[in-house]
Amino acid sequence: MNPDERALLAELRSMWETVDPPPADLADHILFLLDLGDVEVMTASRQLSAAGARSAESTSTITFASGQLTVMVTVSRSGAHRHRLDGWIAPGVALRIDLRESDEVREGSSDADGRFVFTDVPSGFFQLVIHPTDDPAVRLTRPLVAPVTEI
Protein backbone atom coordinates (compact mmCIF):
# COMPACT_ATOMS: atom_id res chain seq x y z
CA MET A 1 0.00 0.00 0.00
CA ASN A 2 1.48 3.33 -1.01
CA PRO A 3 1.34 6.57 1.06
CA ASP A 4 -1.51 8.01 -1.06
CA GLU A 5 -3.66 4.92 -0.43
CA ARG A 6 -2.92 5.08 3.31
CA ALA A 7 -3.89 8.75 3.39
CA LEU A 8 -7.14 8.01 1.53
CA LEU A 9 -8.02 5.20 3.94
CA ALA A 10 -7.25 7.42 6.94
CA GLU A 11 -9.50 10.13 5.49
CA LEU A 12 -12.31 7.61 4.90
CA ARG A 13 -11.95 6.28 8.44
CA SER A 14 -12.08 9.79 9.88
CA MET A 15 -15.20 10.58 7.84
CA TRP A 16 -17.04 7.44 9.01
CA GLU A 17 -16.02 7.97 12.64
CA THR A 18 -17.51 11.48 12.40
CA VAL A 19 -20.65 10.61 10.41
CA ASP A 20 -21.50 7.21 11.96
CA PRO A 21 -19.31 6.42 14.98
CA PRO A 22 -19.62 3.01 16.64
CA PRO A 23 -21.51 2.98 19.95
CA ALA A 24 -19.20 3.59 22.91
CA ASP A 25 -20.25 0.29 24.53
CA LEU A 26 -19.99 -1.85 21.36
CA ALA A 27 -16.94 -3.86 22.49
CA ASP A 28 -18.48 -4.55 25.93
CA HIS A 29 -21.75 -5.61 24.30
CA ILE A 30 -19.99 -8.04 21.94
CA LEU A 31 -17.86 -9.56 24.72
CA PHE A 32 -21.01 -9.97 26.85
CA LEU A 33 -22.64 -11.93 24.01
CA LEU A 34 -19.62 -14.11 23.19
CA ASP A 35 -19.25 -15.39 26.75
CA LEU A 36 -21.99 -18.06 26.48
CA GLY A 37 -21.04 -20.61 23.82
CA ASP A 38 -23.62 -23.01 22.24
CA VAL A 39 -27.08 -21.69 23.10
CA GLU A 40 -30.46 -20.99 21.52
CA VAL A 41 -31.28 -17.29 21.48
CA MET A 42 -34.92 -16.40 22.11
CA THR A 43 -36.72 -13.62 20.26
CA ALA A 44 -37.87 -10.53 22.16
CA SER A 45 -40.67 -8.01 22.03
CA ARG A 46 -40.97 -5.05 24.36
CA GLN A 47 -43.90 -2.97 25.51
CA LEU A 48 -43.60 0.06 27.76
CA SER A 49 -46.42 1.15 30.00
CA ALA A 50 -46.84 3.73 32.72
CA ALA A 51 -47.53 2.44 36.20
CA GLY A 52 -50.14 5.13 36.84
CA ALA A 53 -51.68 8.06 35.02
CA ARG A 54 -50.03 10.64 37.31
CA SER A 55 -47.07 8.59 38.44
CA ALA A 56 -43.45 9.17 37.52
CA GLU A 57 -42.90 5.43 37.95
CA SER A 58 -42.90 3.26 34.87
CA THR A 59 -42.73 -0.39 34.07
CA SER A 60 -41.57 -2.24 31.03
CA THR A 61 -42.87 -5.62 29.93
CA ILE A 62 -40.61 -7.75 27.78
CA THR A 63 -41.59 -11.09 26.26
CA PHE A 64 -38.96 -13.59 25.16
CA ALA A 65 -39.99 -16.62 23.09
CA SER A 66 -38.51 -19.84 21.78
CA GLY A 67 -40.00 -23.01 20.32
CA GLN A 68 -40.21 -24.58 23.79
CA LEU A 69 -41.37 -21.77 26.04
CA THR A 70 -42.25 -18.12 26.53
CA VAL A 71 -40.85 -15.85 29.24
CA MET A 72 -42.57 -12.61 30.22
CA VAL A 73 -40.61 -10.17 32.39
CA THR A 74 -41.91 -7.01 34.00
CA VAL A 75 -39.17 -4.53 34.90
CA SER A 76 -40.03 -1.93 37.53
CA ARG A 77 -37.92 0.68 39.28
CA SER A 78 -37.04 -0.09 42.89
CA GLY A 79 -34.70 2.83 43.58
CA ALA A 80 -32.15 5.10 41.96
CA HIS A 81 -30.70 3.05 39.10
CA ARG A 82 -32.13 -0.15 40.65
CA HIS A 83 -34.85 -2.42 39.29
CA ARG A 84 -36.95 -5.47 40.11
CA LEU A 85 -37.56 -8.18 37.52
CA ASP A 86 -40.76 -10.22 37.96
CA GLY A 87 -40.96 -13.08 35.49
CA TRP A 88 -43.26 -15.86 34.37
CA ILE A 89 -42.41 -18.87 32.24
CA ALA A 90 -45.09 -20.57 30.15
CA PRO A 91 -45.76 -23.39 30.33
CA GLY A 92 -45.31 -23.08 34.09
CA VAL A 93 -42.40 -25.23 35.22
CA ALA A 94 -39.60 -25.03 37.78
CA LEU A 95 -36.34 -24.21 35.97
CA ARG A 96 -32.90 -22.86 36.86
CA ILE A 97 -32.50 -19.30 35.61
CA ASP A 98 -29.37 -17.16 35.61
CA LEU A 99 -29.46 -13.40 35.47
CA ARG A 100 -26.32 -12.17 33.71
CA GLU A 101 -25.45 -8.58 34.52
CA SER A 102 -22.48 -6.54 33.35
CA ASP A 103 -20.20 -7.81 36.11
CA GLU A 104 -21.95 -10.73 37.79
CA VAL A 105 -24.15 -13.78 37.30
CA ARG A 106 -26.97 -14.44 39.76
CA GLU A 107 -28.52 -17.88 40.02
CA GLY A 108 -32.23 -18.20 40.55
CA SER A 109 -35.11 -20.48 39.72
CA SER A 110 -38.75 -20.39 38.81
CA ASP A 111 -41.34 -22.10 40.99
CA ALA A 112 -43.64 -24.88 39.75
CA ASP A 113 -45.93 -22.24 38.23
CA GLY A 114 -43.03 -20.64 36.32
CA ARG A 115 -42.76 -17.50 38.48
CA PHE A 116 -39.37 -15.96 39.36
CA VAL A 117 -38.05 -12.68 40.79
CA PHE A 118 -34.71 -10.87 40.75
CA THR A 119 -34.44 -7.82 43.01
CA ASP A 120 -31.96 -4.95 43.22
CA VAL A 121 -30.89 -5.23 39.57
CA PRO A 122 -28.70 -2.27 38.53
CA SER A 123 -29.33 -0.23 35.39
CA GLY A 124 -27.39 -1.51 32.42
CA PHE A 125 -27.33 -4.67 30.33
CA PHE A 126 -28.89 -7.90 31.52
CA GLN A 127 -29.58 -11.28 30.02
CA LEU A 128 -31.58 -14.29 31.19
CA VAL A 129 -30.24 -17.80 30.70
CA ILE A 130 -32.63 -20.72 31.19
CA HIS A 131 -30.82 -24.00 31.72
CA PRO A 132 -31.57 -27.43 30.22
CA THR A 133 -33.90 -29.74 32.07
CA ASP A 134 -35.23 -33.27 31.77
CA ASP A 135 -38.69 -32.17 32.95
CA PRO A 136 -41.22 -33.75 30.56
CA ALA A 137 -43.26 -30.51 30.47
CA VAL A 138 -40.35 -28.58 28.89
CA ARG A 139 -37.39 -30.62 27.69
CA LEU A 140 -34.45 -28.33 26.87
CA THR A 141 -31.29 -29.75 25.31
CA ARG A 142 -29.23 -26.57 25.50
CA PRO A 143 -29.54 -23.25 27.33
CA LEU A 144 -32.13 -20.76 26.14
CA VAL A 145 -30.78 -17.22 26.21
CA ALA A 146 -32.74 -14.00 26.06
CA PRO A 147 -31.24 -11.26 23.91
CA VAL A 148 -29.15 -8.72 25.80
CA THR A 149 -31.55 -6.10 27.12
CA GLU A 150 -30.76 -2.70 28.62
CA ILE A 151 -32.65 -1.19 31.55
XYZ file of N, CA, C and O in Angstrom:
604
model
N 0.856 -1.168 0.000
C 0.000 0.000 0.000
C 0.904 1.234 0.000
O 1.800 1.355 0.825
N 0.633 2.139 -0.917
C 1.482 3.333 -1.011
C 0.953 4.432 -0.079
O -0.154 4.346 0.448
N 1.745 5.488 0.144
C 1.338 6.569 1.059
C 0.026 7.254 0.666
O -0.753 7.642 1.544
N -0.253 7.389 -0.628
C -1.513 8.014 -1.062
C -2.716 7.145 -0.660
O -3.746 7.668 -0.226
N -2.572 5.829 -0.814
C -3.659 4.919 -0.433
C -3.872 4.946 1.083
O -5.017 4.949 1.560
N -2.808 4.991 1.846
C -2.919 5.082 3.308
C -3.618 6.376 3.729
O -4.464 6.382 4.617
N -3.266 7.465 3.081
C -3.894 8.755 3.391
C -5.383 8.726 3.050
O -6.222 9.236 3.815
N -5.730 8.117 1.915
C -7.135 8.015 1.525
C -7.917 7.172 2.533
O -9.015 7.550 2.957
N -7.342 6.044 2.947
C -8.019 5.196 3.937
C -8.164 5.909 5.286
O -9.200 5.800 5.947
N -7.166 6.660 5.683
C -7.246 7.422 6.936
C -8.340 8.479 6.842
O -9.097 8.698 7.804
N -8.460 9.113 5.682
C -9.500 10.130 5.490
C -10.895 9.490 5.520
O -11.828 10.027 6.126
N -11.034 8.328 4.875
C -12.313 7.613 4.898
C -12.686 7.193 6.325
O -13.833 7.331 6.751
N -11.702 6.682 7.051
C -11.952 6.276 8.439
C -12.408 7.472 9.277
O -13.373 7.388 10.029
N -11.734 8.578 9.137
C -12.083 9.786 9.879
C -13.500 10.238 9.535
O -14.279 10.614 10.416
N -13.855 10.180 8.249
C -15.196 10.578 7.836
C -16.248 9.683 8.489
O -17.223 10.165 9.061
N -16.055 8.354 8.435
C -17.041 7.436 9.012
C -17.105 7.551 10.527
O -18.183 7.424 11.117
N -15.999 7.787 11.184
C -16.020 7.967 12.644
C -16.788 9.229 13.019
O -17.396 9.289 14.084
N -16.775 10.239 12.142
C -17.508 11.477 12.396
C -18.988 11.311 12.054
O -19.867 11.682 12.829
N -19.286 10.726 10.898
C -20.652 10.608 10.409
C -21.431 9.502 11.128
O -22.599 9.671 11.467
N -20.810 8.360 11.373
C -21.500 7.209 11.957
C -20.566 6.462 12.908
O -20.127 5.350 12.634
N -20.257 7.066 14.058
C -19.315 6.425 14.975
C -19.923 5.170 15.605
O -21.142 5.083 15.772
N -19.090 4.194 15.952
C -19.619 3.012 16.640
C -20.083 3.402 18.045
O -19.539 4.336 18.639
N -21.076 2.698 18.576
C -21.505 2.982 19.951
C -20.344 2.807 20.925
O -19.501 1.921 20.757
N -20.305 3.631 21.945
C -19.203 3.590 22.912
C -19.106 2.239 23.613
O -18.017 1.803 23.980
N -20.247 1.554 23.796
C -20.248 0.286 24.526
C -20.252 -0.931 23.600
O -20.529 -2.046 24.040
N -19.935 -0.756 22.322
C -19.988 -1.855 21.358
C -19.096 -3.028 21.766
O -19.529 -4.181 21.756
N -17.855 -2.772 22.119
C -16.941 -3.856 22.492
C -17.453 -4.611 23.713
O -17.442 -5.851 23.737
N -17.930 -3.897 24.740
C -18.478 -4.554 25.932
C -19.685 -5.404 25.581
O -19.854 -6.511 26.086
N -20.543 -4.891 24.714
C -21.749 -5.606 24.304
C -21.380 -6.903 23.584
O -21.950 -7.958 23.855
N -20.411 -6.850 22.690
C -19.990 -8.042 21.943
C -19.356 -9.062 22.878
O -19.658 -10.259 22.806
N -18.482 -8.627 23.768
C -17.859 -9.557 24.716
C -18.903 -10.200 25.624
O -18.816 -11.374 25.956
N -19.923 -9.451 26.029
C -21.007 -9.968 26.849
C -21.716 -11.093 26.114
O -22.032 -12.138 26.684
N -21.954 -10.925 24.809
C -22.643 -11.932 24.009
C -21.785 -13.174 23.764
O -22.292 -14.292 23.771
N -20.497 -12.998 23.548
C -19.625 -14.112 23.192
C -19.303 -15.039 24.346
O -18.789 -16.128 24.139
N -19.621 -14.647 25.553
C -19.246 -15.389 26.746
C -20.028 -16.681 26.948
O -19.680 -17.476 27.800
N -21.085 -16.943 26.186
C -21.986 -18.059 26.478
C -21.707 -19.368 25.758
O -21.971 -20.424 26.302
N -21.266 -19.362 24.533
C -21.044 -20.610 23.823
C -22.277 -21.065 23.057
O -23.025 -20.262 22.523
N -22.537 -22.413 23.022
C -23.617 -23.009 22.239
C -24.955 -22.869 22.959
O -25.225 -23.561 23.933
N -25.790 -21.970 22.476
C -27.081 -21.686 23.098
C -28.120 -21.433 22.006
O -27.782 -21.233 20.847
N -29.380 -21.424 22.399
C -30.461 -20.988 21.515
C -30.907 -19.618 21.996
O -31.241 -19.445 23.166
N -30.893 -18.647 21.113
C -31.283 -17.288 21.477
C -32.772 -17.114 21.218
O -33.265 -17.417 20.130
N -33.494 -16.653 22.239
C -34.921 -16.401 22.106
C -35.153 -15.073 21.388
O -34.273 -14.226 21.347
N -36.343 -14.902 20.843
C -36.716 -13.617 20.262
C -37.340 -12.750 21.347
O -37.811 -13.256 22.357
N -37.361 -11.444 21.140
C -37.875 -10.531 22.158
C -38.834 -9.534 21.547
O -38.692 -9.126 20.403
N -39.818 -9.152 22.362
C -40.670 -8.011 22.029
C -40.832 -7.213 23.308
O -40.818 -7.761 24.400
N -40.953 -5.916 23.176
C -40.967 -5.050 24.361
C -42.148 -4.095 24.279
O -42.417 -3.526 23.240
N -42.820 -3.936 25.410
C -43.903 -2.971 25.509
C -43.668 -2.144 26.751
O -43.408 -2.688 27.818
N -43.743 -0.828 26.616
C -43.596 0.059 27.758
C -44.971 0.516 28.199
O -45.840 0.746 27.371
N -45.150 0.641 29.506
C -46.423 1.149 29.998
C -46.192 1.914 31.286
O -45.334 1.559 32.085
N -46.953 2.960 31.484
C -46.840 3.734 32.717
C -47.514 2.985 33.848
O -48.517 2.317 33.654
N -46.966 3.125 35.048
C -47.533 2.444 36.201
C -48.801 3.131 36.679
O -49.662 2.508 37.267
N -48.947 4.400 36.431
C -50.135 5.132 36.843
C -50.255 6.394 36.022
O -49.265 6.935 35.548
N -51.456 6.907 35.880
C -51.676 8.058 35.017
C -50.906 9.283 35.478
O -50.444 10.069 34.675
N -50.743 9.468 36.791
C -50.030 10.643 37.307
C -48.715 10.271 37.965
O -48.112 11.077 38.653
N -48.278 9.071 37.768
C -47.075 8.587 38.437
C -45.841 8.795 37.574
O -45.901 8.676 36.358
N -44.722 9.082 38.227
C -43.449 9.171 37.516
C -42.853 7.775 37.324
O -41.918 7.584 36.570
N -43.376 6.801 38.055
C -42.902 5.427 37.947
C -43.332 4.831 36.610
O -44.386 5.153 36.077
N -42.523 3.949 36.087
C -42.904 3.259 34.868
C -42.450 1.812 34.948
O -41.557 1.470 35.712
N -43.103 1.000 34.168
C -42.726 -0.395 34.072
C -42.513 -0.713 32.601
O -42.996 -0.012 31.728
N -41.818 -1.776 32.376
C -41.571 -2.241 31.030
C -41.840 -3.737 31.017
O -41.366 -4.460 31.899
N -42.608 -4.198 30.062
C -42.874 -5.622 29.934
C -42.165 -6.128 28.691
O -42.326 -5.562 27.608
N -41.391 -7.173 28.870
C -40.614 -7.750 27.776
C -41.006 -9.216 27.676
O -41.067 -9.915 28.688
N -41.264 -9.682 26.469
C -41.593 -11.089 26.257
C -40.503 -11.717 25.398
O -40.154 -11.183 24.343
N -39.965 -12.829 25.891
C -38.957 -13.587 25.156
C -39.602 -14.915 24.756
O -40.313 -15.523 25.555
N -39.356 -15.381 23.547
C -39.992 -16.615 23.093
C -39.012 -17.521 22.364
O -38.082 -17.056 21.699
N -39.242 -18.813 22.528
C -38.514 -19.838 21.775
C -39.543 -20.890 21.366
O -40.718 -20.763 21.698
N -39.093 -21.934 20.708
C -40.003 -23.007 20.317
C -40.553 -23.772 21.510
O -41.648 -24.320 21.446
N -39.807 -23.796 22.627
C -40.213 -24.576 23.787
C -41.000 -23.798 24.817
O -41.837 -24.358 25.513
N -40.699 -22.509 24.983
C -41.371 -21.766 26.044
C -41.376 -20.279 25.771
O -40.705 -19.785 24.872
N -42.156 -19.576 26.587
C -42.250 -18.119 26.534
C -41.944 -17.576 27.918
O -42.366 -18.151 28.923
N -41.196 -16.488 27.972
C -40.853 -15.852 29.243
C -41.317 -14.396 29.170
O -40.940 -13.670 28.256
N -42.145 -13.997 30.131
C -42.572 -12.609 30.216
C -41.918 -12.009 31.452
O -41.965 -12.599 32.530
N -41.297 -10.845 31.296
C -40.613 -10.174 32.395
C -41.142 -8.757 32.510
O -41.197 -8.030 31.519
N -41.530 -8.383 33.724
C -41.911 -7.008 34.004
C -40.781 -6.366 34.784
O -40.358 -6.878 35.820
N -40.259 -5.263 34.262
C -39.169 -4.535 34.897
C -39.767 -3.292 35.543
O -40.437 -2.507 34.879
N -39.541 -3.128 36.836
C -40.028 -1.930 37.525
C -38.896 -1.316 38.336
O -37.993 -2.018 38.791
N -38.942 -0.003 38.495
C -37.918 0.682 39.282
C -38.104 0.361 40.753
O -39.218 0.355 41.257
N -36.980 0.161 41.442
C -37.043 -0.089 42.889
C -36.192 0.916 43.657
O -36.108 0.842 44.866
N -35.544 1.815 42.957
C -34.700 2.834 43.575
C -33.908 3.536 42.497
O -34.095 3.288 41.308
N -32.999 4.393 42.927
C -32.155 5.096 41.964
C -31.267 4.092 41.234
O -30.440 3.423 41.843
N -31.485 3.959 39.950
C -30.702 3.052 39.099
C -30.820 1.600 39.539
O -29.912 0.793 39.293
N -31.899 1.224 40.194
C -32.132 -0.146 40.648
C -33.504 -0.594 40.141
O -34.434 0.203 40.028
N -33.627 -1.888 39.878
C -34.846 -2.421 39.285
C -35.202 -3.778 39.896
O -34.358 -4.452 40.476
N -36.458 -4.148 39.704
C -36.955 -5.465 40.106
C -37.473 -6.137 38.842
O -38.192 -5.519 38.053
N -37.088 -7.410 38.653
C -37.562 -8.183 37.516
C -38.514 -9.258 38.038
O -38.109 -10.129 38.815
N -39.768 -9.184 37.647
C -40.757 -10.223 37.956
C -41.014 -10.983 36.678
O -41.385 -10.381 35.659
N -40.829 -12.302 36.706
C -40.959 -13.078 35.486
C -41.877 -14.271 35.623
O -42.118 -14.771 36.722
N -42.391 -14.704 34.459
C -43.260 -15.859 34.372
C -42.878 -16.666 33.142
O -42.728 -16.120 32.053
N -42.730 -17.961 33.335
C -42.413 -18.869 32.235
C -43.673 -19.646 31.886
O -44.376 -20.129 32.776
N -43.961 -19.773 30.609
C -45.088 -20.574 30.149
C -44.576 -21.583 29.124
O -43.827 -21.199 28.231
N -44.916 -22.856 29.272
C -45.755 -23.392 30.327
C -45.053 -23.315 31.679
O -43.829 -23.337 31.749
N -45.854 -23.202 32.737
C -45.310 -23.084 34.087
C -44.522 -24.320 34.472
O -45.040 -25.434 34.423
N -43.275 -24.118 34.830
C -42.401 -25.227 35.224
C -41.243 -24.660 36.044
O -40.836 -23.518 35.846
N -40.755 -25.440 36.976
C -39.601 -25.032 37.780
C -38.333 -25.232 36.953
O -38.060 -26.339 36.497
N -37.574 -24.160 36.754
C -36.337 -24.206 35.972
C -35.268 -23.361 36.645
O -35.575 -22.417 37.368
N -34.009 -23.698 36.394
C -32.902 -22.864 36.865
C -32.717 -21.718 35.879
O -32.664 -21.927 34.667
N -32.634 -20.498 36.424
C -32.497 -19.296 35.606
C -31.330 -18.479 36.135
O -31.244 -18.230 37.335
N -30.444 -18.078 35.243
C -29.368 -17.162 35.615
C -29.703 -15.781 35.090
O -30.227 -15.626 33.981
N -29.377 -14.788 35.889
C -29.461 -13.396 35.467
C -28.032 -12.925 35.271
O -27.265 -12.819 36.232
N -27.654 -12.678 34.021
C -26.324 -12.174 33.710
C -26.391 -10.666 33.682
O -27.186 -10.090 32.955
N -25.568 -10.034 34.500
C -25.446 -8.584 34.519
C -24.066 -8.237 33.996
O -23.269 -9.122 33.706
N -23.762 -6.965 33.906
C -22.483 -6.540 33.355
C -21.293 -7.178 34.062
O -20.324 -7.562 33.430
N -21.365 -7.315 35.383
C -20.198 -7.812 36.111
C -20.492 -8.981 37.040
O -19.670 -9.336 37.865
N -21.659 -9.598 36.920
C -21.952 -10.733 37.791
C -23.034 -11.609 37.190
O -23.778 -11.196 36.312
N -23.096 -12.850 37.676
C -24.147 -13.784 37.301
C -24.851 -14.205 38.576
O -24.210 -14.656 39.524
N -26.171 -14.025 38.596
C -26.969 -14.440 39.758
C -27.774 -15.666 39.391
O -28.441 -15.688 38.361
N -27.731 -16.677 40.251
C -28.517 -17.885 40.024
C -29.875 -17.733 40.680
O -29.990 -17.188 41.770
N -30.883 -18.208 40.012
C -32.230 -18.202 40.545
C -32.998 -19.366 39.963
O -32.440 -20.206 39.252
N -34.273 -19.420 40.271
C -35.110 -20.476 39.716
C -36.559 -20.019 39.710
O -36.949 -19.127 40.455
N -37.309 -20.653 38.838
C -38.747 -20.393 38.812
C -39.418 -21.444 39.688
O -38.877 -22.533 39.899
N -40.601 -21.105 40.203
C -41.340 -22.095 40.985
C -42.113 -23.001 40.028
O -41.995 -22.876 38.802
N -42.902 -23.915 40.567
C -43.637 -24.885 39.746
C -44.621 -24.209 38.785
O -44.992 -24.794 37.771
N -45.031 -22.978 39.105
C -45.931 -22.236 38.227
C -45.178 -21.372 37.219
O -45.784 -20.642 36.437
N -43.842 -21.398 37.259
C -43.028 -20.641 36.316
C -42.682 -19.236 36.764
O -42.085 -18.477 36.018
N -43.006 -18.870 38.006
C -42.762 -17.504 38.477
C -41.352 -17.380 39.059
O -40.880 -18.266 39.761
N -40.686 -16.238 38.774
C -39.371 -15.957 39.358
C -39.218 -14.459 39.572
O -39.942 -13.653 38.983
N -38.288 -14.085 40.463
C -38.046 -12.678 40.793
C -36.549 -12.469 40.980
O -35.869 -13.297 41.580
N -36.053 -11.354 40.443
C -34.706 -10.875 40.747
C -34.872 -9.447 41.245
O -35.496 -8.621 40.576
N -34.318 -9.161 42.426
C -34.443 -7.820 43.006
C -33.094 -7.104 42.962
O -32.045 -7.733 42.779
N -33.147 -5.800 43.129
C -31.962 -4.952 43.216
C -31.045 -5.113 41.998
O -29.830 -5.241 42.122
N -31.640 -5.089 40.815
C -30.894 -5.225 39.566
C -30.458 -3.824 39.124
O -31.295 -2.933 38.974
N -29.154 -3.612 38.919
C -28.698 -2.271 38.528
C -29.060 -1.942 37.079
O -29.247 -2.842 36.258
N -29.135 -0.665 36.776
C -29.334 -0.235 35.392
C -28.164 -0.733 34.563
O -27.041 -0.847 35.046
N -28.427 -1.016 33.321
C -27.387 -1.507 32.422
C -27.897 -2.707 31.646
O -29.097 -2.951 31.547
N -26.976 -3.482 31.103
C -27.333 -4.669 30.329
C -27.658 -5.824 31.254
O -27.024 -6.008 32.288
N -28.644 -6.633 30.841
C -28.895 -7.898 31.517
C -29.299 -8.930 30.477
O -29.672 -8.600 29.355
N -29.209 -10.180 30.895
C -29.578 -11.279 30.018
C -30.030 -12.442 30.887
O -29.416 -12.726 31.919
N -31.106 -13.106 30.494
C -31.583 -14.292 31.195
C -31.097 -15.530 30.473
O -31.126 -15.593 29.241
N -30.664 -16.519 31.250
C -30.242 -17.804 30.698
C -31.066 -18.874 31.400
O -31.037 -18.978 32.630
N -31.805 -19.647 30.633
C -32.628 -20.724 31.186
C -31.941 -22.031 30.843
O -31.662 -22.316 29.680
N -31.662 -22.809 31.886
C -30.821 -23.995 31.724
C -31.610 -25.243 31.335
O -32.785 -25.372 31.669
N -30.930 -26.186 30.652
C -31.568 -27.431 30.223
C -32.172 -28.199 31.392
O -31.696 -28.117 32.519
N -33.206 -28.942 31.071
C -33.900 -29.743 32.072
C -34.423 -31.016 31.432
O -34.631 -31.056 30.220
N -34.629 -32.026 32.248
C -35.235 -33.267 31.768
C -36.720 -33.317 32.095
O -37.365 -34.334 31.895
N -37.270 -32.226 32.613
C -38.685 -32.173 32.953
C -39.496 -32.452 31.692
O -39.284 -31.831 30.657
N -40.436 -33.420 31.758
C -41.222 -33.747 30.562
C -42.089 -32.590 30.046
O -42.425 -32.553 28.870
N -42.429 -31.630 30.911
C -43.256 -30.506 30.466
C -42.494 -29.607 29.499
O -43.069 -29.084 28.549
N -41.199 -29.412 29.744
C -40.347 -28.583 28.890
C -38.966 -29.225 28.852
O -38.185 -29.083 29.770
N -38.676 -29.939 27.793
C -37.388 -30.619 27.687
C -36.435 -29.743 26.866
O -36.629 -29.566 25.666
N -35.442 -29.190 27.536
C -34.453 -28.332 26.874
C -33.155 -29.106 26.724
O -32.690 -29.730 27.668
N -32.552 -29.049 25.543
C -31.294 -29.750 25.309
C -30.081 -28.839 25.415
O -28.963 -29.313 25.550
N -30.310 -27.538 25.332
C -29.233 -26.567 25.502
C -29.835 -25.308 26.117
O -31.049 -25.111 26.087
N -29.001 -24.452 26.684
C -29.539 -23.254 27.326
C -30.319 -22.365 26.367
O -29.957 -22.221 25.199
N -31.395 -21.791 26.868
C -32.127 -20.757 26.139
C -31.665 -19.422 26.684
O -31.617 -19.220 27.897
N -31.349 -18.508 25.800
C -30.783 -17.224 26.205
C -31.639 -16.102 25.628
O -31.926 -16.071 24.442
N -32.029 -15.193 26.513
C -32.740 -13.995 26.065
C -31.734 -13.039 25.442
O -30.582 -12.990 25.854
N -32.145 -12.270 24.455
C -31.236 -11.260 23.909
C -30.806 -10.283 25.003
O -31.521 -10.065 25.975
N -29.634 -9.721 24.847
C -29.150 -8.720 25.804
C -30.129 -7.556 25.785
O -30.499 -7.052 24.724
N -30.562 -7.159 26.965
C -31.548 -6.095 27.119
C -30.981 -5.034 28.053
O -30.287 -5.358 29.007
N -31.270 -3.789 27.776
C -30.764 -2.704 28.618
C -31.907 -2.067 29.394
O -32.963 -1.793 28.850
N -31.674 -1.895 30.703
C -32.648 -1.190 31.545
C -31.975 -0.030 32.231
O -30.780 0.028 32.324
